[in-house]
């Protein structure tokens, strides 16, 4: 079953607006990662946040992590048309020790110029 | 150029035929992974390998097989036993994660789109 589930499934905003995507997961984790996928391409790693961190920034990206609620959010500020893509969260699994990531179903972001 | 390559980009096969998808990396990563992605969906883990000559089943391994004879290569065979093989297949690599220190970022190839008719 999918560990991470993103919300919303799809998001359409105007250029310059902020975009917020949420991710929920089910197990204990070491870290949570966010990836981006342009249509028909491979995924690109955006940011990793460890379970003992609550917030992390990278350029226009801000990620929060709430391990008590098993949830994370990705905020993209001042969005650009080039940010149009699908965004996925991915988690490892501290409970089973499986050394592989489980990906959510993704949020499709459309930024209108 | 360091990176991960998949070939071919598009692959067409007749039902009942086995087909092998190539994945090569020169990033010196110990771990490699295969995922399947269906339209509008997330990634589902097929197989993964943390070290040469060892691999583990993921969530949807039925109808697939892999080998890991070299660190750089992790080919995936889609067998005729796979009921719905048409999909986008993604290969990735990373440093090998540890249970209590967590996973590392994964580097993805460009993908192979397999169509079986």
Short mmCIF file of N, CA and C in Angstrom, two decimals, chain A:
data_model
loop_
_atom_site.label_atom_id
_atom_site.label_comp_id
_atom_site.label_asym_id
_atom_site.label_seq_id
_atom_site.Cartn_x
_atom_site.Cartn_y
_atom_site.Cartn_z
N UNK A 1 0.86 -1.19 0.00
CA UNK A 1 0.00 0.00 0.00
C UNK A 1 0.89 1.22 0.00
N UNK A 2 0.34 2.36 -0.45
CA UNK A 2 1.10 3.59 -0.51
C UNK A 2 1.33 4.12 0.89
N UNK A 3 2.56 4.45 1.20
CA UNK A 3 2.91 5.02 2.49
C UNK A 3 2.51 6.48 2.53
N UNK A 4 2.94 7.22 1.51
CA UNK A 4 2.66 8.65 1.51
C UNK A 4 1.50 8.97 0.60
N UNK A 5 0.64 9.82 1.05
CA UNK A 5 -0.48 10.26 0.23
C UNK A 5 -0.46 11.77 0.18
N UNK A 6 -0.47 12.33 -1.03
CA UNK A 6 -0.42 13.77 -1.17
C UNK A 6 -1.82 14.35 -1.31
N UNK A 7 -1.90 15.60 -0.92
CA UNK A 7 -3.16 16.31 -0.96
C UNK A 7 -2.84 17.78 -1.25
N UNK A 8 -3.45 18.44 -2.22
CA UNK A 8 -4.48 17.89 -3.10
C UNK A 8 -3.89 17.03 -4.22
N UNK A 9 -4.73 16.35 -4.96
CA UNK A 9 -4.25 15.57 -6.09
C UNK A 9 -3.83 16.49 -7.22
N UNK A 10 -4.52 17.61 -7.37
CA UNK A 10 -4.19 18.56 -8.42
C UNK A 10 -4.39 19.97 -7.88
N UNK A 11 -3.56 20.89 -8.37
CA UNK A 11 -3.58 22.28 -7.90
C UNK A 11 -3.25 23.19 -9.07
N UNK A 12 -4.09 24.20 -9.28
CA UNK A 12 -3.85 25.15 -10.35
C UNK A 12 -3.80 26.55 -9.76
N UNK A 13 -2.71 27.26 -10.01
CA UNK A 13 -2.53 28.60 -9.44
C UNK A 13 -1.97 29.54 -10.52
N UNK A 14 -1.97 30.82 -10.21
CA UNK A 14 -1.39 31.82 -11.10
C UNK A 14 0.07 32.03 -10.74
N UNK A 15 0.85 32.39 -11.73
CA UNK A 15 2.26 32.72 -11.52
C UNK A 15 2.37 33.78 -10.43
N UNK A 16 3.33 33.60 -9.53
CA UNK A 16 3.53 34.55 -8.45
C UNK A 16 2.86 34.15 -7.15
N UNK A 17 1.85 33.28 -7.24
CA UNK A 17 1.19 32.79 -6.03
C UNK A 17 2.03 31.69 -5.38
N UNK A 18 1.67 31.40 -4.12
CA UNK A 18 2.32 30.30 -3.42
C UNK A 18 1.53 29.02 -3.62
N UNK A 19 2.24 27.89 -3.62
CA UNK A 19 1.60 26.58 -3.75
C UNK A 19 1.96 25.74 -2.54
N UNK A 20 0.95 25.16 -1.93
CA UNK A 20 1.17 24.29 -0.77
C UNK A 20 0.63 22.90 -1.04
N UNK A 21 1.47 21.91 -0.82
CA UNK A 21 1.09 20.52 -0.99
C UNK A 21 1.34 19.79 0.32
N UNK A 22 0.47 18.85 0.64
CA UNK A 22 0.57 18.12 1.89
C UNK A 22 0.78 16.64 1.63
N UNK A 23 1.42 16.00 2.59
CA UNK A 23 1.72 14.57 2.48
C UNK A 23 1.46 13.93 3.83
N UNK A 24 0.77 12.79 3.83
CA UNK A 24 0.59 12.03 5.07
C UNK A 24 1.21 10.66 4.89
N UNK A 25 1.70 10.10 5.98
CA UNK A 25 2.32 8.79 5.92
C UNK A 25 1.92 7.99 7.14
N UNK A 26 2.29 6.70 7.16
CA UNK A 26 1.70 5.82 8.18
C UNK A 26 2.68 5.26 9.20
N UNK A 27 3.95 5.13 8.83
CA UNK A 27 4.88 4.45 9.73
C UNK A 27 5.82 5.45 10.39
N UNK A 28 6.67 4.95 11.27
CA UNK A 28 7.76 5.78 11.79
C UNK A 28 8.81 5.90 10.70
N UNK A 29 9.46 7.05 10.65
CA UNK A 29 10.41 7.30 9.57
C UNK A 29 11.74 7.83 10.10
N UNK A 30 12.78 7.66 9.30
CA UNK A 30 14.05 8.34 9.54
C UNK A 30 14.03 9.71 8.87
N UNK A 31 13.56 9.73 7.63
CA UNK A 31 13.46 11.00 6.94
C UNK A 31 12.36 10.96 5.90
N UNK A 32 12.02 12.11 5.40
CA UNK A 32 11.01 12.27 4.36
C UNK A 32 11.63 13.11 3.26
N UNK A 33 11.35 12.72 2.02
CA UNK A 33 11.93 13.43 0.89
C UNK A 33 10.81 13.91 -0.04
N UNK A 34 11.10 14.98 -0.74
CA UNK A 34 10.20 15.49 -1.78
C UNK A 34 10.92 15.44 -3.12
N UNK A 35 10.17 15.01 -4.15
CA UNK A 35 10.69 14.91 -5.50
C UNK A 35 9.75 15.63 -6.46
N UNK A 36 10.31 16.01 -7.59
CA UNK A 36 9.54 16.66 -8.64
C UNK A 36 9.68 15.82 -9.91
N UNK A 37 8.59 15.76 -10.71
CA UNK A 37 8.61 15.04 -11.97
C UNK A 37 7.94 15.88 -13.04
N UNK A 38 8.71 16.24 -14.05
CA UNK A 38 8.12 16.85 -15.23
C UNK A 38 7.50 15.75 -16.07
N UNK A 39 6.50 16.08 -16.83
CA UNK A 39 5.71 15.09 -17.56
C UNK A 39 6.60 14.19 -18.42
N UNK A 40 6.46 12.88 -18.21
CA UNK A 40 7.18 11.91 -19.02
C UNK A 40 8.67 11.79 -18.73
N UNK A 41 9.10 12.37 -17.61
CA UNK A 41 10.52 12.35 -17.27
C UNK A 41 10.77 11.60 -15.97
N UNK A 42 12.04 11.46 -15.62
CA UNK A 42 12.40 10.88 -14.33
C UNK A 42 12.19 11.89 -13.21
N UNK A 43 12.27 11.40 -11.98
CA UNK A 43 12.09 12.29 -10.83
C UNK A 43 13.40 12.98 -10.47
N UNK A 44 13.25 14.16 -9.89
CA UNK A 44 14.40 14.93 -9.42
C UNK A 44 14.21 15.22 -7.95
N UNK A 45 15.25 14.95 -7.17
CA UNK A 45 15.18 15.18 -5.73
C UNK A 45 15.17 16.67 -5.42
N UNK A 46 14.27 17.08 -4.52
CA UNK A 46 14.18 18.49 -4.14
C UNK A 46 14.78 18.75 -2.77
N UNK A 47 14.35 17.97 -1.79
CA UNK A 47 14.74 18.28 -0.41
C UNK A 47 14.51 17.06 0.47
N UNK A 48 15.34 16.91 1.48
CA UNK A 48 15.20 15.82 2.46
C UNK A 48 15.10 16.46 3.84
N UNK A 49 14.16 16.00 4.63
CA UNK A 49 14.02 16.50 6.00
C UNK A 49 14.06 15.30 6.94
N UNK A 50 14.88 15.42 7.98
CA UNK A 50 15.05 14.32 8.92
C UNK A 50 13.94 14.34 9.97
N UNK A 51 13.73 13.22 10.62
CA UNK A 51 12.63 13.11 11.57
C UNK A 51 12.80 14.02 12.78
N UNK A 52 14.03 14.45 13.06
CA UNK A 52 14.24 15.35 14.20
C UNK A 52 14.24 16.82 13.79
N UNK A 53 13.91 17.09 12.53
CA UNK A 53 13.79 18.47 12.04
C UNK A 53 12.32 18.81 11.88
N UNK A 54 11.99 20.07 12.07
CA UNK A 54 10.60 20.50 11.94
C UNK A 54 10.39 21.33 10.68
N UNK A 55 11.44 21.98 10.22
CA UNK A 55 11.30 22.84 9.05
C UNK A 55 12.64 22.91 8.33
N UNK A 56 12.56 23.02 7.00
CA UNK A 56 13.77 23.13 6.21
C UNK A 56 13.49 23.99 5.00
N UNK A 57 14.48 24.80 4.60
CA UNK A 57 14.30 25.69 3.46
C UNK A 57 15.37 25.39 2.42
N UNK A 58 14.97 25.57 1.16
CA UNK A 58 15.92 25.48 0.06
C UNK A 58 15.41 26.39 -1.05
N UNK A 59 16.04 27.56 -1.18
CA UNK A 59 15.58 28.50 -2.19
C UNK A 59 14.13 28.90 -1.95
N UNK A 60 13.27 28.69 -2.94
CA UNK A 60 11.84 29.03 -2.80
C UNK A 60 11.03 27.90 -2.16
N UNK A 61 11.68 26.85 -1.74
CA UNK A 61 10.99 25.71 -1.14
C UNK A 61 11.08 25.76 0.38
N UNK A 62 9.95 25.46 1.01
CA UNK A 62 9.92 25.33 2.46
C UNK A 62 9.18 24.04 2.79
N UNK A 63 9.82 23.19 3.55
CA UNK A 63 9.22 21.92 3.94
C UNK A 63 9.05 21.89 5.44
N UNK A 64 7.90 21.43 5.89
CA UNK A 64 7.68 21.21 7.32
C UNK A 64 7.40 19.73 7.55
N UNK A 65 7.68 19.29 8.75
CA UNK A 65 7.45 17.90 9.12
C UNK A 65 6.87 17.86 10.52
N UNK A 66 5.76 17.17 10.67
CA UNK A 66 5.14 16.97 11.99
C UNK A 66 5.05 15.46 12.21
N UNK A 67 5.99 14.89 12.94
CA UNK A 67 6.02 13.45 13.13
C UNK A 67 4.88 12.97 14.04
N UNK A 68 4.36 13.84 14.87
CA UNK A 68 3.25 13.43 15.74
C UNK A 68 1.98 13.22 14.92
N UNK A 69 1.84 13.99 13.84
CA UNK A 69 0.68 13.85 12.95
C UNK A 69 1.03 13.02 11.71
N UNK A 70 2.28 12.61 11.61
CA UNK A 70 2.75 11.86 10.43
C UNK A 70 2.37 12.63 9.16
N UNK A 71 2.79 13.87 9.10
CA UNK A 71 2.45 14.67 7.93
C UNK A 71 3.57 15.65 7.61
N UNK A 72 3.61 16.07 6.36
CA UNK A 72 4.60 17.04 5.88
C UNK A 72 3.92 17.95 4.88
N UNK A 73 4.47 19.14 4.73
CA UNK A 73 3.96 20.04 3.70
C UNK A 73 5.13 20.61 2.92
N UNK A 74 4.89 20.86 1.65
CA UNK A 74 5.86 21.51 0.76
C UNK A 74 5.24 22.80 0.28
N UNK A 75 5.92 23.90 0.54
CA UNK A 75 5.47 25.22 0.09
C UNK A 75 6.43 25.72 -0.96
N UNK A 76 5.89 26.09 -2.11
CA UNK A 76 6.68 26.74 -3.16
C UNK A 76 6.22 28.19 -3.20
N UNK A 77 7.13 29.10 -2.91
CA UNK A 77 6.75 30.52 -2.90
C UNK A 77 7.01 31.15 -4.27
N UNK A 78 6.25 32.19 -4.55
CA UNK A 78 6.42 32.97 -5.78
C UNK A 78 6.55 32.05 -6.99
N UNK A 79 5.53 31.24 -7.22
CA UNK A 79 5.62 30.19 -8.24
C UNK A 79 5.83 30.77 -9.63
N UNK A 80 6.42 29.92 -10.46
CA UNK A 80 6.71 30.27 -11.85
C UNK A 80 6.09 29.22 -12.75
N UNK A 81 5.87 29.57 -14.01
CA UNK A 81 5.31 28.59 -14.95
C UNK A 81 6.20 27.35 -15.02
N UNK A 82 7.50 27.52 -14.85
CA UNK A 82 8.43 26.39 -14.90
C UNK A 82 8.29 25.44 -13.72
N UNK A 83 7.53 25.84 -12.69
CA UNK A 83 7.29 24.95 -11.56
C UNK A 83 6.20 23.92 -11.87
N UNK A 84 5.54 24.08 -13.01
CA UNK A 84 4.51 23.12 -13.41
C UNK A 84 5.11 21.72 -13.49
N UNK A 85 4.58 20.81 -12.70
CA UNK A 85 5.13 19.45 -12.59
C UNK A 85 4.28 18.68 -11.59
N UNK A 86 4.62 17.41 -11.41
CA UNK A 86 4.04 16.62 -10.32
C UNK A 86 5.05 16.54 -9.19
N UNK A 87 4.54 16.59 -7.97
CA UNK A 87 5.40 16.58 -6.79
C UNK A 87 5.02 15.39 -5.92
N UNK A 88 6.05 14.66 -5.49
CA UNK A 88 5.84 13.44 -4.71
C UNK A 88 6.61 13.51 -3.40
N UNK A 89 5.98 13.01 -2.34
CA UNK A 89 6.73 12.79 -1.12
C UNK A 89 7.13 11.32 -1.07
N UNK A 90 8.18 11.02 -0.33
CA UNK A 90 8.67 9.65 -0.22
C UNK A 90 9.26 9.45 1.17
N UNK A 91 9.00 8.31 1.74
CA UNK A 91 9.48 8.04 3.09
C UNK A 91 10.18 6.68 3.16
N UNK A 92 11.12 6.59 4.09
CA UNK A 92 11.63 5.28 4.42
C UNK A 92 10.75 4.70 5.53
N UNK A 93 11.12 3.57 6.08
CA UNK A 93 10.25 2.88 7.03
C UNK A 93 11.08 2.35 8.19
N UNK A 94 11.01 3.07 9.29
CA UNK A 94 11.77 2.68 10.48
C UNK A 94 11.18 1.44 11.14
N UNK A 95 9.89 1.22 10.96
CA UNK A 95 9.23 0.08 11.61
C UNK A 95 9.72 -1.25 11.02
N UNK A 96 9.78 -1.34 9.70
CA UNK A 96 10.19 -2.59 9.07
C UNK A 96 11.69 -2.62 8.76
N UNK A 97 12.30 -1.44 8.71
CA UNK A 97 13.71 -1.37 8.35
C UNK A 97 13.97 -1.55 6.86
N UNK A 98 12.89 -1.55 6.06
CA UNK A 98 13.10 -1.73 4.62
C UNK A 98 13.91 -0.56 4.09
N UNK A 99 14.99 -0.86 3.41
CA UNK A 99 15.90 0.18 2.94
C UNK A 99 15.53 0.60 1.52
N UNK A 100 14.31 1.09 1.41
CA UNK A 100 13.81 1.60 0.12
C UNK A 100 12.75 2.64 0.45
N UNK A 101 12.51 3.54 -0.47
CA UNK A 101 11.51 4.58 -0.28
C UNK A 101 10.15 4.11 -0.76
N UNK A 102 9.11 4.64 -0.13
CA UNK A 102 7.75 4.45 -0.60
C UNK A 102 7.22 5.81 -1.01
N UNK A 103 6.74 5.90 -2.23
CA UNK A 103 6.29 7.17 -2.80
C UNK A 103 4.78 7.30 -2.70
N UNK A 104 4.33 8.53 -2.54
CA UNK A 104 2.90 8.82 -2.58
C UNK A 104 2.41 8.93 -4.00
N UNK A 105 1.15 9.28 -4.13
CA UNK A 105 0.51 9.34 -5.45
C UNK A 105 0.72 10.67 -6.15
N UNK A 106 1.21 11.67 -5.43
CA UNK A 106 1.62 12.91 -6.07
C UNK A 106 0.57 13.99 -6.14
N UNK A 107 1.05 15.22 -6.24
CA UNK A 107 0.20 16.40 -6.50
C UNK A 107 0.63 16.98 -7.83
N UNK A 108 -0.34 17.14 -8.74
CA UNK A 108 -0.04 17.74 -10.04
C UNK A 108 -0.26 19.25 -9.94
N UNK A 109 0.81 19.99 -10.09
CA UNK A 109 0.75 21.45 -9.98
C UNK A 109 0.80 22.08 -11.37
N UNK A 110 -0.16 22.95 -11.63
CA UNK A 110 -0.20 23.71 -12.87
C UNK A 110 -0.08 25.19 -12.50
N UNK A 111 0.96 25.85 -13.01
CA UNK A 111 1.14 27.27 -12.75
C UNK A 111 0.85 28.02 -14.04
N UNK A 112 -0.21 28.83 -13.99
CA UNK A 112 -0.64 29.56 -15.18
C UNK A 112 0.16 30.86 -15.32
N UNK A 113 0.72 31.10 -16.52
CA UNK A 113 1.53 32.33 -16.70
C UNK A 113 0.66 33.59 -16.71
#
